Short mmCIF file of C-alpha atoms in Angstrom, two decimals:
data_model
loop_
_atom_site.label_atom_id
_atom_site.label_comp_id
_atom_site.label_asym_id
_atom_site.label_seq_id
_atom_site.Cartn_x
_atom_site.Cartn_y
_atom_site.Cartn_z
CA MET O 164 -122.01 -50.84 -48.93
CA GLN O 165 -125.88 -51.39 -47.97
CA ASN O 166 -128.65 -49.06 -47.75
CA GLY O 167 -131.06 -48.84 -45.17
CA TYR O 168 -134.28 -50.65 -45.88
CA PHE O 169 -137.71 -51.17 -44.00
CA GLN O 170 -139.90 -54.04 -43.97
CA LEU O 171 -143.16 -55.09 -42.17
CA VAL O 172 -142.56 -57.82 -39.38
CA LYS O 173 -144.60 -59.22 -36.31
CA ASP O 174 -143.85 -57.99 -33.26
CA SER O 175 -145.30 -58.69 -29.34
CA ARG O 176 -148.59 -56.43 -29.99
CA GLY O 177 -149.05 -57.57 -33.68
CA TYR O 178 -146.84 -56.07 -36.37
CA GLY O 179 -145.12 -53.33 -37.04
CA ILE O 180 -142.22 -51.86 -39.31
CA ALA O 181 -138.90 -52.54 -38.56
CA PHE O 182 -135.86 -50.42 -39.93
CA TYR O 183 -132.55 -51.56 -40.69
CA HIS O 184 -129.35 -49.13 -40.88
CA PRO O 185 -127.34 -48.66 -43.62
CA SER O 186 -123.77 -50.45 -43.52
CA GLY O 187 -120.73 -48.05 -45.13
CA SER O 188 -121.28 -45.17 -47.05
CA GLY O 189 -125.26 -46.43 -47.64
CA GLU O 190 -128.20 -44.33 -47.83
CA GLU O 191 -130.74 -43.82 -44.85
CA VAL O 192 -133.97 -45.04 -45.42
CA ARG O 193 -136.78 -42.68 -47.23
CA LEU O 194 -139.15 -41.98 -45.35
CA ASP O 195 -141.30 -40.39 -48.32
CA GLU O 196 -140.99 -44.26 -49.54
CA VAL O 197 -142.37 -45.57 -46.31
CA TRP O 198 -145.36 -43.50 -46.36
CA LYS O 199 -146.12 -44.58 -50.00
CA TYR O 200 -145.52 -48.42 -49.24
CA LEU O 201 -147.99 -48.46 -45.97
CA ASN O 202 -150.87 -45.90 -47.96
CA ASP O 203 -150.73 -48.42 -51.24
CA ARG O 204 -151.51 -51.48 -48.94
CA LYS O 205 -153.94 -49.22 -46.77
CA ILE O 206 -152.12 -49.77 -43.44
CA LYS O 207 -152.82 -47.97 -40.90
CA TYR O 208 -150.20 -45.72 -38.84
CA ASP O 209 -149.08 -42.88 -36.92
CA ARG O 210 -146.94 -40.80 -38.86
CA ARG O 211 -145.72 -39.13 -36.01
CA GLN O 212 -144.91 -42.06 -34.02
CA VAL O 213 -143.05 -43.37 -36.85
CA GLU O 214 -140.87 -40.09 -37.57
CA MET O 215 -140.00 -40.12 -33.88
CA GLU O 216 -139.12 -43.51 -33.74
CA PHE O 217 -136.84 -43.76 -37.16
CA SER O 218 -135.05 -40.07 -35.71
CA MET O 219 -133.91 -42.01 -32.56
CA GLY O 220 -132.21 -43.92 -34.99
CA THR O 221 -132.20 -47.25 -32.76
CA GLY O 222 -133.20 -49.69 -35.46
CA GLY O 223 -135.64 -52.05 -34.12
CA VAL O 224 -139.24 -52.10 -34.95
CA CYS O 225 -141.98 -49.36 -34.53
CA HIS O 226 -144.96 -50.90 -33.49
CA LEU O 227 -148.20 -49.97 -35.72
CA ASP O 228 -151.38 -52.27 -34.90
CA SER O 229 -152.63 -55.22 -33.36
CA GLY O 230 -153.52 -58.22 -35.25
CA ASP O 231 -152.04 -60.55 -38.00
CA CYS O 232 -149.01 -59.17 -39.76
CA PRO O 233 -150.20 -58.40 -43.22
CA VAL O 234 -148.64 -60.84 -45.99
CA CYS O 235 -146.77 -58.36 -48.57
CA ASP O 236 -144.81 -59.80 -51.13
CA GLU O 237 -141.37 -58.48 -52.73
CA THR O 238 -142.75 -55.10 -54.56
CA TYR O 239 -140.54 -52.47 -56.16
CA MET O 240 -140.85 -48.91 -57.66
CA LEU O 241 -140.12 -48.53 -61.27
CA THR O 242 -138.52 -45.27 -62.66
CA VAL O 243 -137.73 -44.15 -66.27
CA SER O 244 -135.79 -41.06 -66.91
CA LYS O 245 -137.41 -38.14 -69.02
CA ASP O 246 -135.68 -39.30 -72.08
CA CYS O 247 -136.38 -42.77 -71.85
CA MET O 248 -132.52 -43.67 -71.34
CA ILE O 249 -132.46 -45.07 -68.15
CA ALA O 250 -134.95 -47.26 -66.28
CA THR O 251 -133.87 -48.30 -62.33
CA ALA O 252 -135.84 -50.03 -59.97
CA ARG O 253 -135.87 -49.99 -55.63
CA PHE O 254 -136.94 -53.23 -54.52
CA ILE O 255 -139.06 -53.44 -50.98
CA PRO O 256 -138.54 -56.62 -49.16
CA PRO O 257 -141.54 -58.80 -48.43
CA SER O 258 -143.03 -58.86 -45.18
CA GLU O 259 -142.63 -61.89 -42.96
CA GLY O 260 -144.52 -64.63 -44.66
CA GLY O 261 -144.58 -63.02 -47.85
CA LYS O 262 -142.82 -64.34 -50.99
CA ARG O 263 -139.59 -62.74 -52.49
CA LEU O 264 -140.13 -61.69 -56.38
CA THR O 265 -138.38 -63.84 -58.87
CA MET O 266 -136.18 -62.24 -62.05
CA ASP O 267 -138.78 -64.05 -64.36
CA ARG O 268 -141.56 -62.43 -63.34
CA PHE O 269 -139.81 -59.23 -62.72
CA LEU O 270 -138.92 -59.18 -66.70
CA GLY O 271 -142.23 -60.23 -67.43
CA GLU O 272 -143.49 -57.38 -65.70
CA ILE O 273 -141.33 -54.75 -67.31
CA ARG O 274 -141.89 -56.11 -70.57
CA GLN O 275 -145.11 -55.77 -70.28
CA GLN O 276 -144.46 -51.88 -69.56
CA LYS O 277 -142.48 -52.13 -73.06
CA ILE O 278 -139.02 -51.88 -71.66
CA THR O 279 -137.37 -54.37 -73.62
CA TYR O 280 -134.05 -52.75 -74.82
CA GLY O 281 -130.74 -52.59 -72.88
CA ILE O 282 -131.63 -54.97 -69.97
CA LYS O 283 -128.80 -55.14 -67.55
CA GLN O 284 -129.47 -58.77 -66.12
CA GLU O 285 -126.20 -58.95 -64.57
CA MET O 286 -126.92 -56.47 -62.29
CA LEU O 287 -130.69 -57.95 -61.56
CA LYS O 288 -129.11 -61.33 -61.03
CA GLU O 289 -126.91 -59.42 -58.07
CA HIS O 290 -130.22 -58.99 -56.47
CA PHE O 291 -132.18 -61.83 -57.17
CA GLY O 292 -129.23 -64.09 -56.14
CA SER O 293 -128.84 -62.69 -52.80
CA GLU O 294 -130.61 -61.88 -50.04
CA GLY O 295 -131.79 -58.58 -51.74
CA MET O 296 -130.49 -55.09 -52.15
CA TYR O 297 -133.43 -53.38 -50.91
CA CYS O 298 -134.05 -49.51 -50.78
CA THR O 299 -131.42 -48.90 -53.62
CA ASP O 300 -131.51 -47.99 -57.07
CA ILE O 301 -130.66 -50.73 -59.29
CA LEU O 302 -129.96 -50.26 -63.04
CA VAL O 303 -132.61 -52.23 -64.76
CA ALA O 304 -132.42 -51.02 -68.57
CA ARG O 305 -129.69 -48.38 -70.18
CA GLY O 306 -130.89 -47.51 -73.74
CA ASP O 307 -127.55 -46.48 -76.40
CA LYS O 308 -127.07 -42.72 -77.09
CA PRO O 309 -126.82 -41.98 -80.77
CA ASP O 310 -123.57 -41.71 -82.53
CA GLN O 311 -123.77 -37.95 -83.70
CA GLY O 312 -120.62 -38.38 -86.16
CA GLU O 313 -118.63 -35.58 -86.88
CA ASP O 314 -118.88 -32.73 -89.04
CA ALA O 315 -116.43 -32.32 -91.92
CA ARG O 316 -113.76 -29.60 -91.29
CA ILE O 317 -111.13 -27.54 -92.71
CA GLU O 318 -107.61 -27.93 -92.20
CA TYR O 319 -105.37 -24.55 -93.32
CA SER O 320 -101.99 -25.13 -94.22
CA PHE O 321 -101.13 -21.38 -93.24
CA ASN O 322 -101.79 -19.31 -90.19
CA THR O 323 -105.21 -17.72 -90.12
CA ASP O 324 -104.88 -16.05 -86.64
CA ARG O 325 -104.82 -12.43 -88.13
CA GLY O 326 -104.55 -11.31 -84.55
CA LYS O 327 -100.75 -12.59 -84.30
CA ARG O 328 -98.33 -9.93 -83.10
CA PRO O 329 -94.97 -9.06 -83.62
CA ALA O 330 -91.90 -10.52 -81.95
CA HIS O 331 -90.55 -8.35 -78.62
CA LEU O 332 -87.01 -8.49 -78.15
CA GLU O 333 -85.07 -8.69 -74.78
CA ASP O 334 -83.93 -4.88 -75.07
CA GLY O 335 -87.27 -3.92 -75.23
CA ARG O 336 -87.38 -2.94 -79.12
CA VAL O 337 -90.13 -4.65 -81.56
CA ASP O 338 -88.76 -6.89 -84.67
CA TYR O 339 -90.56 -5.27 -87.14
CA TYR O 340 -88.29 -6.66 -89.59
CA ASN O 341 -88.62 -10.27 -88.94
CA LEU O 342 -92.18 -10.51 -88.64
CA THR O 343 -93.85 -13.78 -88.92
CA THR O 344 -97.67 -12.30 -90.00
CA ILE O 345 -97.18 -12.96 -93.56
CA ASN O 346 -98.34 -16.00 -95.12
CA GLN O 347 -95.82 -16.64 -98.06
CA CYS O 348 -96.58 -19.75 -100.65
CA ARG O 349 -94.94 -21.34 -103.25
CA LYS O 350 -96.54 -22.48 -106.48
CA GLY O 351 -98.24 -26.51 -106.02
CA GLU O 352 -98.24 -25.90 -102.09
CA VAL O 353 -101.46 -27.23 -100.55
CA LEU O 354 -102.91 -24.51 -98.91
CA ALA O 355 -106.10 -26.40 -97.50
CA ARG O 356 -107.91 -29.79 -96.96
CA ILE O 357 -111.15 -31.07 -96.40
CA ILE O 358 -111.48 -33.70 -93.34
CA PRO O 359 -114.44 -35.24 -94.45
CA GLU O 360 -117.71 -35.77 -92.57
CA ARG O 361 -118.14 -38.65 -91.02
CA GLN O 362 -122.11 -40.08 -90.48
CA GLY O 363 -123.62 -41.19 -87.03
CA GLN O 364 -125.45 -44.24 -86.06
CA ALA O 365 -128.72 -44.31 -84.71
CA GLY O 366 -129.32 -45.28 -80.67
CA HIS O 367 -131.96 -46.49 -79.05
CA ASP O 368 -134.09 -46.00 -75.61
CA VAL O 369 -134.78 -48.47 -73.01
CA TYR O 370 -138.15 -49.03 -75.10
CA GLY O 371 -136.29 -49.86 -78.07
CA GLY O 372 -137.06 -46.27 -79.96
CA LEU O 373 -134.84 -45.62 -82.90
CA ILE O 374 -132.99 -42.22 -81.78
CA LYS O 375 -131.78 -40.56 -84.84
CA PRO O 376 -128.61 -38.78 -84.90
CA ARG O 377 -127.97 -35.59 -86.04
CA ASP O 378 -127.46 -34.56 -89.68
CA VAL O 379 -123.43 -33.85 -90.31
CA LYS O 380 -122.63 -30.71 -91.82
CA LYS O 381 -120.31 -30.90 -95.11
CA GLU O 382 -117.94 -28.59 -95.98
CA THR O 383 -116.82 -26.84 -99.32
CA LEU O 384 -113.73 -25.24 -100.03
CA LYS O 385 -114.01 -21.62 -101.11
CA PHE O 386 -110.86 -19.75 -102.94
CA GLY O 387 -110.26 -17.51 -105.15
CA LYS O 388 -107.76 -16.95 -108.48
CA ASN O 389 -104.53 -18.29 -108.71
CA ILE O 390 -105.74 -21.85 -106.84
CA THR O 391 -106.75 -25.18 -108.11
CA LEU O 392 -109.16 -27.48 -107.08
CA SER O 393 -108.28 -31.37 -106.88
CA ASP O 394 -110.36 -33.92 -108.79
CA ASP O 395 -112.03 -35.22 -105.50
CA LYS O 396 -112.61 -31.54 -104.30
CA LEU O 397 -111.00 -32.38 -101.41
CA SER O 398 -107.47 -29.92 -101.45
CA ILE O 399 -106.45 -26.97 -103.07
CA THR O 400 -102.99 -26.12 -103.91
CA SER O 401 -101.76 -22.44 -104.93
CA ASP O 402 -100.76 -21.90 -108.78
CA VAL O 403 -97.83 -19.07 -108.36
CA ASP O 404 -95.75 -18.21 -105.68
CA GLY O 405 -97.45 -15.22 -103.85
CA HIS O 406 -99.04 -14.62 -100.27
CA VAL O 407 -102.07 -16.59 -99.22
CA VAL O 408 -104.69 -15.04 -96.44
CA LEU O 409 -108.06 -16.23 -95.17
CA LEU O 410 -110.81 -13.73 -95.89
CA ASP O 411 -114.53 -14.27 -94.97
CA GLY O 412 -114.06 -18.10 -94.99
CA LYS O 413 -111.94 -17.37 -98.46
CA VAL O 414 -108.65 -18.78 -99.23
CA VAL O 415 -107.38 -15.73 -101.40
CA VAL O 416 -103.66 -16.09 -103.17
CA SER O 417 -102.31 -12.54 -104.28
CA THR O 418 -98.75 -12.20 -106.20
CA VAL O 419 -96.64 -9.41 -104.21
CA TYR O 420 -96.05 -6.59 -106.11
CA LYS O 421 -92.32 -5.27 -104.90
CA VAL O 422 -91.18 -1.78 -105.69
CA LYS O 423 -88.26 0.21 -104.04
CA ASP O 424 -89.71 3.67 -103.26
CA VAL O 425 -93.03 5.17 -103.70
CA ASP O 426 -92.49 8.78 -104.90
CA LEU O 427 -93.24 10.80 -108.03
CA SER O 428 -91.00 8.49 -109.98
CA THR O 429 -93.91 5.25 -109.44
CA GLY O 430 -96.98 7.35 -109.31
CA ASN O 431 -99.50 6.10 -106.75
CA ILE O 432 -100.02 2.52 -106.56
CA ASP O 433 -103.34 0.75 -106.47
CA TYR O 434 -102.87 -3.37 -106.30
CA ASP O 435 -105.40 -6.09 -105.66
CA GLY O 436 -102.77 -8.15 -103.76
CA SER O 437 -99.96 -7.39 -101.09
CA ILE O 438 -97.58 -4.86 -101.50
CA GLU O 439 -93.83 -4.67 -100.48
CA ILE O 440 -91.91 -1.55 -100.39
CA SER O 441 -88.24 -2.05 -99.81
CA GLY O 442 -87.57 1.90 -99.26
CA SER O 443 -89.93 4.59 -98.04
CA VAL O 444 -93.13 6.25 -99.08
CA THR O 445 -92.76 9.81 -99.93
CA ALA O 446 -95.07 13.39 -99.01
CA ASN O 447 -98.37 13.26 -100.72
CA MET O 448 -98.72 9.71 -102.31
CA GLU O 449 -100.85 7.17 -102.28
CA VAL O 450 -100.74 3.34 -101.70
CA LYS O 451 -103.72 1.22 -101.60
CA ALA O 452 -103.74 -2.65 -101.84
CA GLY O 453 -106.29 -5.39 -101.34
CA GLY O 454 -104.03 -7.79 -99.25
CA ASN O 455 -100.91 -6.47 -97.09
CA VAL O 456 -98.81 -3.56 -97.31
CA VAL O 457 -95.09 -3.78 -96.05
CA ILE O 458 -92.91 -1.17 -95.88
CA ASN O 459 -89.41 -1.55 -94.76
CA GLY O 460 -88.47 2.29 -94.69
CA GLY O 461 -90.53 4.97 -93.45
CA VAL O 462 -93.79 7.08 -94.54
CA GLU O 463 -93.91 10.67 -94.76
CA SER O 464 -97.41 12.66 -95.21
CA ALA O 465 -98.98 9.76 -97.23
CA ARG O 466 -101.97 7.63 -97.45
CA VAL O 467 -101.39 4.06 -97.10
CA ILE O 468 -104.50 1.82 -97.09
CA ALA O 469 -105.04 -2.12 -97.10
CA GLY O 470 -107.71 -4.40 -97.39
CA GLY O 471 -105.12 -6.56 -94.75
CA ASN O 472 -102.39 -5.57 -92.76
CA ILE O 473 -99.90 -2.78 -92.81
CA VAL O 474 -96.50 -2.80 -91.34
CA ILE O 475 -94.16 -0.09 -91.37
CA ALA O 476 -90.40 -0.80 -90.38
CA LYS O 477 -89.28 2.85 -89.80
CA GLY O 478 -92.47 4.98 -88.72
CA MET O 479 -94.53 7.44 -89.50
CA ASN O 480 -94.27 11.35 -89.40
CA GLY O 481 -97.50 12.14 -90.94
CA MET O 482 -97.04 15.97 -90.58
CA GLY O 483 -100.54 16.59 -90.33
CA LYS O 484 -101.68 14.76 -93.52
CA GLY O 485 -100.72 11.43 -92.98
CA TYR O 486 -103.19 8.36 -92.98
CA LEU O 487 -103.15 5.15 -92.28
CA ARG O 488 -106.40 2.49 -93.07
CA ALA O 489 -106.41 -1.27 -92.45
CA GLY O 490 -108.82 -3.99 -92.69
CA GLY O 491 -106.81 -6.15 -90.42
CA ASN O 492 -103.53 -4.88 -88.12
CA ILE O 493 -101.05 -2.47 -87.95
CA MET O 494 -97.47 -2.63 -86.97
CA VAL O 495 -95.40 0.62 -86.90
CA LYS O 496 -92.34 1.78 -84.91
CA PHE O 497 -93.48 5.32 -84.52
CA LEU O 498 -96.62 7.32 -85.37
CA GLU O 499 -96.48 10.92 -85.54
CA ASN O 500 -99.17 13.71 -86.70
CA ALA O 501 -101.43 11.14 -88.27
CA ARG O 502 -104.73 10.24 -88.61
CA VAL O 503 -105.27 6.01 -87.99
CA VAL O 504 -107.86 3.50 -88.55
CA THR O 505 -107.29 -0.04 -88.24
CA GLY O 506 -109.76 -2.70 -87.71
CA GLY O 507 -107.59 -5.07 -86.21
CA TYR O 508 -105.00 -3.94 -83.69
CA LEU O 509 -102.06 -1.39 -83.73
CA GLU O 510 -98.63 -2.08 -82.32
CA SER O 511 -96.21 0.89 -82.08
CA GLU O 512 -93.46 1.78 -79.51
CA ALA O 513 -94.47 5.53 -79.99
CA ILE O 514 -97.89 7.55 -80.72
CA MET O 515 -97.32 11.22 -80.54
CA HIS O 516 -100.19 13.90 -81.62
CA CYS O 517 -101.92 11.56 -83.50
CA VAL O 518 -105.61 10.52 -83.70
CA VAL O 519 -105.86 6.48 -83.52
CA THR O 520 -109.00 4.29 -83.86
CA ALA O 521 -108.65 0.96 -83.54
CA GLY O 522 -111.06 -2.53 -83.62
CA THR O 523 -109.93 -4.37 -80.88
CA ASP O 524 -106.61 -2.94 -78.83
CA VAL O 525 -103.47 -0.52 -78.92
CA ARG O 526 -100.50 -1.52 -77.47
CA VAL O 527 -97.76 1.00 -77.23
CA ASP O 528 -94.56 -1.27 -75.56
CA GLY O 529 -91.03 -1.22 -76.53
CA ARG O 530 -88.31 0.90 -75.65
CA ARG O 531 -90.33 4.01 -75.34
CA GLY O 532 -93.72 2.94 -75.04
CA ILE O 533 -95.15 6.52 -74.93
CA ILE O 534 -98.69 7.71 -76.15
CA LEU O 535 -98.38 11.49 -76.11
CA GLY O 536 -101.13 14.06 -77.05
CA GLY O 537 -104.16 13.54 -79.52
CA LEU O 538 -106.70 11.03 -78.95
CA VAL O 539 -106.26 7.45 -78.99
CA GLN O 540 -109.66 4.62 -79.51
CA ALA O 541 -109.52 0.90 -79.12
CA ALA O 542 -112.55 -1.14 -78.81
CA ASN O 543 -110.96 -3.34 -75.83
CA SER O 544 -107.70 -2.32 -74.21
CA ILE O 545 -104.91 0.38 -74.45
CA THR O 546 -101.68 -0.29 -72.98
CA ALA O 547 -98.51 1.85 -73.01
CA LYS O 548 -95.51 2.53 -70.57
CA THR O 549 -96.07 6.27 -70.73
CA VAL O 550 -99.33 8.64 -70.83
CA GLY O 551 -98.75 12.44 -71.60
CA GLY O 552 -96.11 14.28 -70.72
CA SER O 553 -94.28 16.26 -67.83
CA MET O 554 -95.67 19.89 -69.48
CA SER O 555 -98.95 18.14 -69.24
CA THR O 556 -99.95 17.95 -72.89
CA ALA O 557 -103.57 17.14 -73.33
CA THR O 558 -103.81 13.26 -74.14
CA THR O 559 -107.05 11.39 -74.40
CA LEU O 560 -107.41 7.42 -74.34
CA GLU O 561 -111.06 5.97 -74.77
CA VAL O 562 -112.10 2.09 -74.74
CA GLY O 563 -115.08 0.10 -74.17
CA VAL O 564 -117.07 0.74 -77.03
CA ASP O 565 -115.36 -0.03 -80.78
CA PRO O 566 -114.87 3.01 -82.71
CA LEU O 567 -115.83 1.85 -85.68
CA ILE O 568 -119.22 0.83 -84.35
CA LYS O 569 -119.36 4.12 -82.54
CA SER O 570 -118.75 6.08 -86.08
CA GLN O 571 -122.08 4.00 -87.68
CA TYR O 572 -123.85 5.08 -84.56
CA ASP O 573 -123.26 8.72 -84.45
CA ARG O 574 -124.00 8.66 -88.39
CA ALA O 575 -127.18 7.07 -88.14
CA GLN O 576 -128.08 9.25 -85.29
CA LYS O 577 -127.27 12.43 -87.24
CA THR O 578 -129.28 10.90 -90.15
CA VAL O 579 -131.93 10.39 -87.83
CA GLU O 580 -132.29 13.98 -87.29
CA GLU O 581 -132.37 14.96 -90.63
CA SER O 582 -134.90 12.62 -91.70
CA LYS O 583 -137.16 13.74 -88.65
CA LYS O 584 -136.87 17.67 -89.79
CA THR O 585 -137.47 16.58 -93.28
CA VAL O 586 -140.76 14.44 -92.58
CA ASP O 587 -141.92 17.03 -89.72
CA ALA O 588 -141.57 19.93 -92.83
CA ALA O 589 -143.24 17.87 -95.44
CA GLN O 590 -146.02 16.85 -92.41
CA VAL O 591 -146.61 20.78 -91.64
CA VAL O 592 -147.40 21.50 -95.61
CA PHE O 593 -149.52 18.72 -95.78
CA ASP O 594 -151.77 19.48 -93.04
CA ASN O 595 -152.04 22.56 -94.45
CA PHE O 596 -153.27 21.57 -97.75
CA LYS O 597 -155.44 19.20 -95.94
CA GLU O 598 -156.96 21.95 -93.74
CA LYS O 599 -157.77 23.98 -96.82
CA GLN O 600 -159.37 21.30 -98.74
CA LYS O 601 -161.94 20.70 -95.96
CA LYS O 602 -162.70 24.48 -96.04
CA GLY O 603 -163.52 23.90 -99.76
CA PHE O 604 -160.22 25.48 -101.38
CA LYS O 605 -159.93 23.94 -104.98
CA TYR O 606 -156.76 22.86 -106.03
CA ASN O 607 -155.58 22.97 -109.74
CA GLU O 608 -153.63 19.75 -110.83
CA SER O 609 -150.14 21.23 -110.37
CA GLN O 610 -150.63 21.57 -106.86
CA LEU O 611 -152.11 18.20 -106.38
CA ARG O 612 -149.00 16.46 -108.20
CA TYR O 613 -147.07 18.48 -105.48
CA MET O 614 -148.71 17.19 -102.68
CA ARG O 615 -148.53 13.57 -104.05
CA SER O 616 -144.88 14.23 -104.27
CA VAL O 617 -145.02 15.44 -100.38
CA VAL O 618 -147.30 12.34 -99.36
CA SER O 619 -144.30 10.30 -101.07
CA LEU O 620 -141.62 12.29 -99.40
CA ILE O 621 -143.27 11.73 -95.82
CA GLN O 622 -143.56 7.96 -96.72
CA GLU O 623 -140.20 7.27 -98.26
CA LYS O 624 -138.56 9.14 -95.15
CA SER O 625 -140.87 7.48 -92.61
CA ALA O 626 -139.78 3.95 -94.00
CA GLU O 627 -135.97 5.35 -93.96
CA LEU O 628 -136.45 6.49 -90.71
CA GLU O 629 -138.11 3.04 -88.96
CA LYS O 630 -134.72 1.22 -90.65
CA LEU O 631 -132.47 3.60 -89.12
CA ASN O 632 -133.89 3.13 -86.15
CA THR O 633 -133.89 -0.62 -86.21
CA ARG O 634 -129.90 -0.12 -87.10
CA ILE O 635 -129.25 2.32 -84.14
CA GLU O 636 -130.92 -0.25 -81.94
CA GLU O 637 -128.54 -3.22 -83.44
CA LEU O 638 -125.69 -0.70 -82.77
CA GLN O 639 -126.47 -0.04 -79.23
CA ALA O 640 -126.85 -3.50 -78.56
CA MET O 641 -123.51 -4.29 -80.11
CA MET O 642 -121.68 -1.56 -78.06
CA GLU O 643 -122.98 -2.30 -74.70
CA ASN O 644 -122.32 -6.38 -75.38
CA ARG O 645 -118.80 -5.69 -75.72
CA GLN O 646 -116.50 -5.72 -72.46
CA GLN O 647 -116.00 -2.60 -69.99
CA GLY O 648 -112.52 -2.25 -71.57
CA GLU O 649 -109.23 -0.94 -69.75
CA VAL O 650 -106.49 1.47 -69.92
CA ILE O 651 -102.77 -0.14 -68.79
CA ILE O 652 -100.19 2.14 -67.52
CA ASN O 653 -96.74 -0.13 -67.32
CA GLU O 654 -95.24 3.04 -66.18
CA GLN O 655 -96.57 6.90 -65.82
CA ALA O 656 -99.70 8.49 -66.59
CA TYR O 657 -99.18 12.34 -66.55
CA PRO O 658 -101.60 14.89 -65.33
CA ASN O 659 -104.27 16.22 -68.17
CA THR O 660 -104.45 12.63 -69.60
CA THR O 661 -108.44 11.77 -69.84
CA ILE O 662 -109.43 8.40 -69.75
CA VAL O 663 -112.83 7.86 -70.96
CA ILE O 664 -114.90 3.94 -70.39
CA ARG O 665 -117.49 3.54 -72.39
CA ASN O 666 -119.49 6.68 -71.47
CA VAL O 667 -117.59 8.11 -68.60
CA SER O 668 -114.63 9.84 -68.25
CA LYS O 669 -111.91 11.10 -65.92
CA THR O 670 -109.08 13.64 -66.18
CA LEU O 671 -105.89 12.68 -63.99
CA GLN O 672 -105.20 15.60 -61.87
CA ASN O 673 -101.76 13.57 -60.45
CA ASP O 674 -98.95 11.26 -61.80
CA TYR O 675 -100.46 7.40 -61.63
CA ARG O 676 -97.94 4.67 -62.16
CA TYR O 677 -98.09 1.02 -62.68
CA CYS O 678 -101.63 0.79 -62.66
CA LYS O 679 -104.67 -0.12 -64.39
CA PHE O 680 -107.93 2.04 -65.22
CA VAL O 681 -111.40 0.06 -65.31
CA LYS O 682 -115.05 1.14 -65.09
CA GLU O 683 -116.49 0.54 -61.21
CA ASP O 684 -119.71 1.69 -60.28
CA GLY O 685 -120.88 3.94 -62.88
CA GLU O 686 -117.28 5.82 -62.43
CA VAL O 687 -113.69 5.36 -63.78
CA ARG O 688 -111.02 4.12 -61.21
CA MET O 689 -107.65 3.20 -60.65
CA VAL O 690 -106.87 -0.52 -59.62
CA ALA O 691 -103.65 -1.86 -58.96
CA MET O 692 -102.38 -4.13 -61.77
#
């Protein structure tokens, strides 16, 4: 392969410029290089004529002027990249009668331009040791990029994915009895270790300038009680048999509190670690745990609150008073007449007449897979086999906004309205005070103290309003930056089902089967799956 190139040559009428075609997949002559070459040497030419001759593609010589051909030695155009890491040269052949440039002279000239590092002599020898590779980018020098090293990292020996789901069996049931979402650990077990950082090495640009590598990050192990740090501070081990979780970057080991049933014989349970209940939780009882709550039986109209996950193998009938709240995920066989709040996802086989709020998504799958009545909210998606019923039971599904963020937003808006009313009322009192004072009314010390308290209240509430408005803007941005959300119907959605996606709603008037609802062009629309 050879790029096309040009050369000043003699012709029958004086001299001209010869164009040589590329070979193989070589590049055609760049006319901007031709103009620069001729202009730099003050050689007269008819641009239109040269362009015409060139466009005809016949090769040969384009006549420029009469007289002797100018004697021009081989020259080059040197280019250095913006980051100073690559220098290239494009050589232009000498005119007829001109001299070739020598490699020694070229190297001397680029040294004068301070290019001293990473010189690629082999590539230059290929040019200078041959008839020349003209109008071709030839690598002259290349710098070395710095080795940026590697940040330290922490390897955990347990599952840190709080989004892991229970297994679905072949017959459509969800396996709530053999869950793999609980990380059991044993005394002496290594829970995490640090892979130390590796320092980088400096690089150089073609001018020999030093390019420093970035600063690599170190890591430290964060952990709670029941854990021992090794002497070299690179690993941690468990001191007890228990349950390990990663909470906000901190490894926490809790011993699991086990109980058969939670009823009047045990009283309410409030435990920092995780709780495992082999039986059930009866009506009006409360279970609170800093970690996970695993209930192998059922739950009646009770309250269950967990900092981690909640697992209920046999479901919950809340009878209008039941309440579940989890910082992580909730997995329950069925839910009926209950209020449920989860920071993660909710997985169930049936949700009937409940109010559900999920931080990520709700999946009602398995054998029945029904959502009937009530309100189900999820930040990302809701998936169910069946929604609503043949009796047109009112059912609302809402996605696209994190319900917890929306709740904060609504509370902040309400507080703003109340604070504005307080400020407006206080401002009226203050304005009346100032008006009377201008008219010469004299206030006693008690009245002045009262007015100072009014001014203080206005300032306090105004500052509070400023903070609240900033928080509202943050919450609004968080809601707007979320994905649109979707509702997936794997079998059938009945009439009187309302789909809400962000701020747009649609109440179904007909049956819909095997479809997905999304927000498009400002409307809730059904699309095929």
